Amino acid sequence: DAGVIQSPRHEVTEMGQEVTLRCKPISGHNSLFWYRQTMMRGLELLIYFNNNVPIDDSGMPEDRFSAKMPNASFSTLKIQPSEPRDSAVYFCASSLAGGQHTQYFGPGTRLTVL
Amino acid sequence: KNQVEQSPQSLIILEGKNCTLQCNYTVSPFSNLRWYKQDTGRGPVSLTIMTFSENTKSNGRYTATLDADTKQSSLHITASQLSDSASYICVVKMAAGNKLTFGGGTRVLVKP
């Protein structure tokens, strides 16, 4: 398996623009997670899905952030409009259902908002 | 408040030497504790997962311990190699849901 696939790997955009990050989880995994990592705050869970259904989005910082999972093999995280403080590395991870399973992380998308 | 504290924040060791990283948590109710290794520019990779009933688990040269009574865990790296240079993150999962609480990580640098 190719592992969790994220695109793009790097994104540079200007403040106010819409940004869409994409994730393809490992085939057969039922849970998908979106994380944000910064030097100041470390890794933070933004939202997670079980069987394509959002379960906990309490980590989504504000209404500018939205996430969707239209099917078992694809998810998006959208920021509209983007702001410089959104600059971070965004990770997608997937796992089998159930909290005892390992989460497998993708390579991340490094977002820079100018 | 559910927290995970790691120490030290960073350390430098010579190749071939051993080191131990510490993790204290206040997350409750507890489900499991994980150690992840994150290389620069990469996503975290799981090293171990330990439940309440497990007090030690090894993965190659990595050995994790857990004391659920004192809410402490450690990660011991034996005979360090240059490839061990990375950040090591302690993560605790609550009993309910899938939410993980992350420590700030320990940055390890192994020098030849």
Coordinates of C-alpha atoms in Angstrom, one line a residue:
Chain A
D1 CA 0.0 0.0 0.0
A2 CA 1.2 3.5 -0.8
G3 CA 0.2 4.8 2.7
V4 CA -1.7 7.9 3.3
I5 CA -1.4 10.3 0.3
Q6 CA -1.7 14.0 0.7
S7 CA -1.6 16.8 -1.9
P8 CA -0.2 19.2 -2.5
R9 CA 3.0 18.8 -0.5
H10 CA 3.6 22.5 -0.4
E11 CA 1.2 25.4 -0.9
V12 CA 2.0 29.1 -0.9
T13 CA -0.9 31.4 -1.2
E14 CA -1.9 35.0 -0.4
M15 CA -4.1 36.1 2.4
G16 CA -7.7 35.9 1.5
Q17 CA -7.4 33.1 -1.0
E18 CA -9.1 29.7 -0.7
V19 CA -7.0 26.7 0.0
T20 CA -8.0 23.1 -0.4
L21 CA -5.9 20.3 1.0
R22 CA -6.5 16.7 -0.1
C23 CA -6.1 13.3 1.5
K24 CA -6.4 9.7 0.3
P25 CA -6.5 7.4 3.3
I26 CA -5.1 3.8 3.4
S27 CA -7.6 1.5 1.7
G28 CA -9.7 -0.3 4.3
H29 CA -9.3 2.3 7.0
N30 CA -12.5 3.5 8.5
S31 CA -11.2 6.5 10.4
L32 CA -9.6 9.7 9.0
F33 CA -8.1 12.5 11.0
W34 CA -6.9 16.0 10.1
Y35 CA -4.1 17.6 12.2
R36 CA -2.3 20.9 12.2
Q37 CA 1.3 21.2 13.4
T38 CA 3.1 24.4 14.3
M39 CA 6.2 25.1 16.3
M40 CA 4.2 27.0 19.0
R41 CA 1.3 24.6 19.4
G42 CA 2.7 21.3 18.3
L43 CA 0.2 18.7 16.8
E44 CA -3.5 19.6 17.2
L45 CA -6.4 17.5 16.0
L46 CA -8.8 19.5 13.9
I47 CA -11.5 17.0 13.0
Y48 CA -11.9 13.2 12.5
F49 CA -14.3 11.0 10.6
N50 CA -15.6 7.5 11.2
N51 CA -17.0 5.8 8.1
N52 CA -17.1 9.2 6.2
V53 CA -19.1 10.8 9.0
P54 CA -17.6 13.7 11.0
I55 CA -17.5 12.7 14.6
D56 CA -15.6 15.5 16.4
D57 CA -14.8 18.8 14.8
S58 CA -14.2 20.7 18.1
G59 CA -10.6 21.3 17.0
M60 CA -11.6 23.3 13.9
P61 CA -10.4 26.8 14.8
E62 CA -13.2 28.8 13.2
D63 CA -15.8 28.9 10.5
R64 CA -13.1 29.5 7.9
F65 CA -12.2 25.9 8.1
S66 CA -14.3 23.1 6.7
A67 CA -13.7 19.4 6.0
K68 CA -15.5 16.9 3.9
M69 CA -15.3 13.2 3.2
P70 CA -17.5 12.4 0.3
N71 CA -16.4 8.8 0.1
A72 CA -14.1 6.3 1.9
S73 CA -11.1 7.1 -0.2
F74 CA -11.0 10.9 -0.3
S75 CA -11.2 13.9 2.1
T76 CA -10.6 17.6 1.8
L77 CA -9.8 20.3 4.3
K78 CA -10.7 23.8 3.0
I79 CA -9.7 27.2 4.4
Q80 CA -11.6 30.1 3.1
P81 CA -10.5 32.8 3.4
S82 CA -6.9 32.0 4.4
E83 CA -4.9 34.1 6.9
P84 CA -1.2 34.2 7.6
R85 CA -1.8 32.6 11.0
D86 CA -3.1 29.5 9.2
S87 CA 0.5 28.8 8.0
A88 CA 1.4 25.4 9.4
V89 CA 1.9 21.8 8.3
Y90 CA -1.4 19.9 7.9
F91 CA -1.4 16.2 8.4
C92 CA -3.9 13.6 7.4
A93 CA -3.9 10.3 9.2
S94 CA -6.0 7.2 8.9
S95 CA -6.7 4.1 11.0
L96 CA -8.9 1.1 11.4
A97 CA -12.0 1.9 13.4
G98 CA -11.6 1.7 17.2
G99 CA -9.3 3.7 19.4
Q100 CA -6.7 1.0 19.9
H101 CA -5.4 1.0 16.4
T102 CA -2.4 2.8 15.1
Q103 CA -2.9 6.0 13.1
Y104 CA -0.8 6.2 10.0
F105 CA 0.1 9.7 9.0
G106 CA 0.6 11.1 5.6
P107 CA 3.6 13.2 4.6
G108 CA 1.8 16.5 5.3
T109 CA 1.1 19.7 3.4
R110 CA 3.2 22.7 4.3
L111 CA 1.0 25.7 3.9
T112 CA 2.4 29.2 3.8
V113 CA -0.1 32.1 3.7
L114 CA 1.6 35.4 2.8
Chain B
K1 CA -7.3 19.8 32.1
N2 CA -6.0 16.9 30.0
Q3 CA -2.3 17.4 29.4
V4 CA 0.8 15.6 28.3
E5 CA 4.2 16.9 29.3
Q6 CA 7.4 15.7 27.9
S7 CA 11.0 16.1 29.1
P8 CA 13.6 17.1 28.2
Q9 CA 12.6 19.4 25.3
S10 CA 15.7 18.4 23.5
L11 CA 18.9 16.4 24.0
I12 CA 22.1 15.6 22.2
I13 CA 23.7 12.1 22.6
L14 CA 26.7 10.4 21.0
E15 CA 26.1 7.6 18.6
G16 CA 26.0 4.2 20.4
K17 CA 24.9 5.7 23.7
N18 CA 21.5 5.1 25.4
C19 CA 19.0 7.7 26.4
T20 CA 15.6 7.9 28.1
L21 CA 12.7 10.3 27.3
Q22 CA 10.0 11.1 29.9
C23 CA 6.3 11.6 29.5
N24 CA 3.8 12.6 32.3
Y25 CA 0.1 12.9 31.6
T26 CA -3.0 14.0 33.3
V27 CA -5.4 12.6 30.7
S28 CA -8.4 10.8 32.2
P29 CA -10.1 8.5 31.8
F30 CA -7.1 6.8 30.2
S31 CA -7.3 4.4 27.3
N32 CA -3.8 4.0 25.8
L33 CA -0.4 5.8 25.4
R34 CA 1.5 6.0 22.2
W35 CA 5.0 7.0 21.3
Y36 CA 5.6 8.4 17.8
K37 CA 8.8 9.2 16.0
Q38 CA 8.8 12.2 13.6
D39 CA 11.7 12.8 11.3
T40 CA 12.2 16.3 10.0
G41 CA 9.7 17.1 7.2
R42 CA 7.8 13.8 7.6
G43 CA 4.7 12.7 9.3
P44 CA 4.8 10.9 12.7
V45 CA 5.3 7.2 12.7
S46 CA 4.0 5.0 15.5
L47 CA 6.6 3.2 17.7
T48 CA 4.5 1.6 20.4
I49 CA 0.9 1.6 21.8
M50 CA 0.4 0.6 25.4
T51 CA -2.9 0.0 27.2
F52 CA -3.5 0.3 31.0
S53 CA -2.5 -3.3 31.6
E54 CA 0.9 -3.2 29.8
N55 CA 3.9 -1.8 31.6
T56 CA 6.6 -2.3 28.9
K57 CA 6.7 -2.8 25.2
S58 CA 9.6 -2.9 22.8
N59 CA 10.1 -2.2 19.1
G60 CA 13.6 -3.0 18.1
R61 CA 16.0 -0.7 20.0
Y62 CA 13.0 1.3 21.4
T63 CA 11.5 0.3 24.7
A64 CA 8.6 2.1 26.2
T65 CA 7.4 1.8 29.8
L66 CA 4.1 2.8 31.4
D67 CA 3.1 3.3 35.0
A68 CA -0.6 4.0 34.9
D69 CA -0.7 4.6 38.7
T70 CA 1.7 7.5 38.5
K71 CA 0.7 8.5 35.0
Q72 CA 4.2 8.3 33.7
S73 CA 5.8 6.8 30.6
S74 CA 9.3 6.6 29.3
L75 CA 10.9 5.8 26.0
H76 CA 14.4 4.2 26.1
I77 CA 16.6 4.2 23.1
T78 CA 19.4 1.6 23.2
A79 CA 22.6 1.9 21.3
S80 CA 21.5 5.1 19.4
Q81 CA 22.1 5.5 15.7
L82 CA 22.3 8.6 13.6
S83 CA 18.9 7.7 12.2
D84 CA 17.4 8.1 15.6
S85 CA 17.7 11.8 15.3
A86 CA 14.1 13.0 15.3
S87 CA 11.3 14.3 17.5
Y88 CA 9.7 11.8 19.8
I89 CA 6.1 12.5 20.7
C90 CA 4.1 11.0 23.5
V91 CA 0.4 10.8 22.8
V92 CA -2.4 9.7 25.2
K93 CA -5.9 8.6 24.2
M94 CA -8.9 9.1 26.4
A95 CA -11.2 6.2 27.0
A96 CA -14.1 7.9 25.1
G97 CA -13.9 8.6 21.4
N98 CA -10.8 8.8 19.2
K99 CA -9.3 12.1 20.4
L100 CA -5.6 12.1 21.1
T101 CA -3.7 14.5 23.4
F102 CA -0.2 15.2 22.1
G103 CA 2.9 16.1 24.1
G104 CA 5.2 18.8 22.9
G105 CA 7.8 16.3 21.8
T106 CA 11.5 15.7 22.6
R107 CA 13.9 16.6 19.9
V108 CA 16.8 14.1 19.9
L109 CA 20.1 14.7 18.0
V110 CA 22.5 11.8 17.7
K111 CA 26.1 12.9 16.9
P112 CA 28.8 10.7 15.5

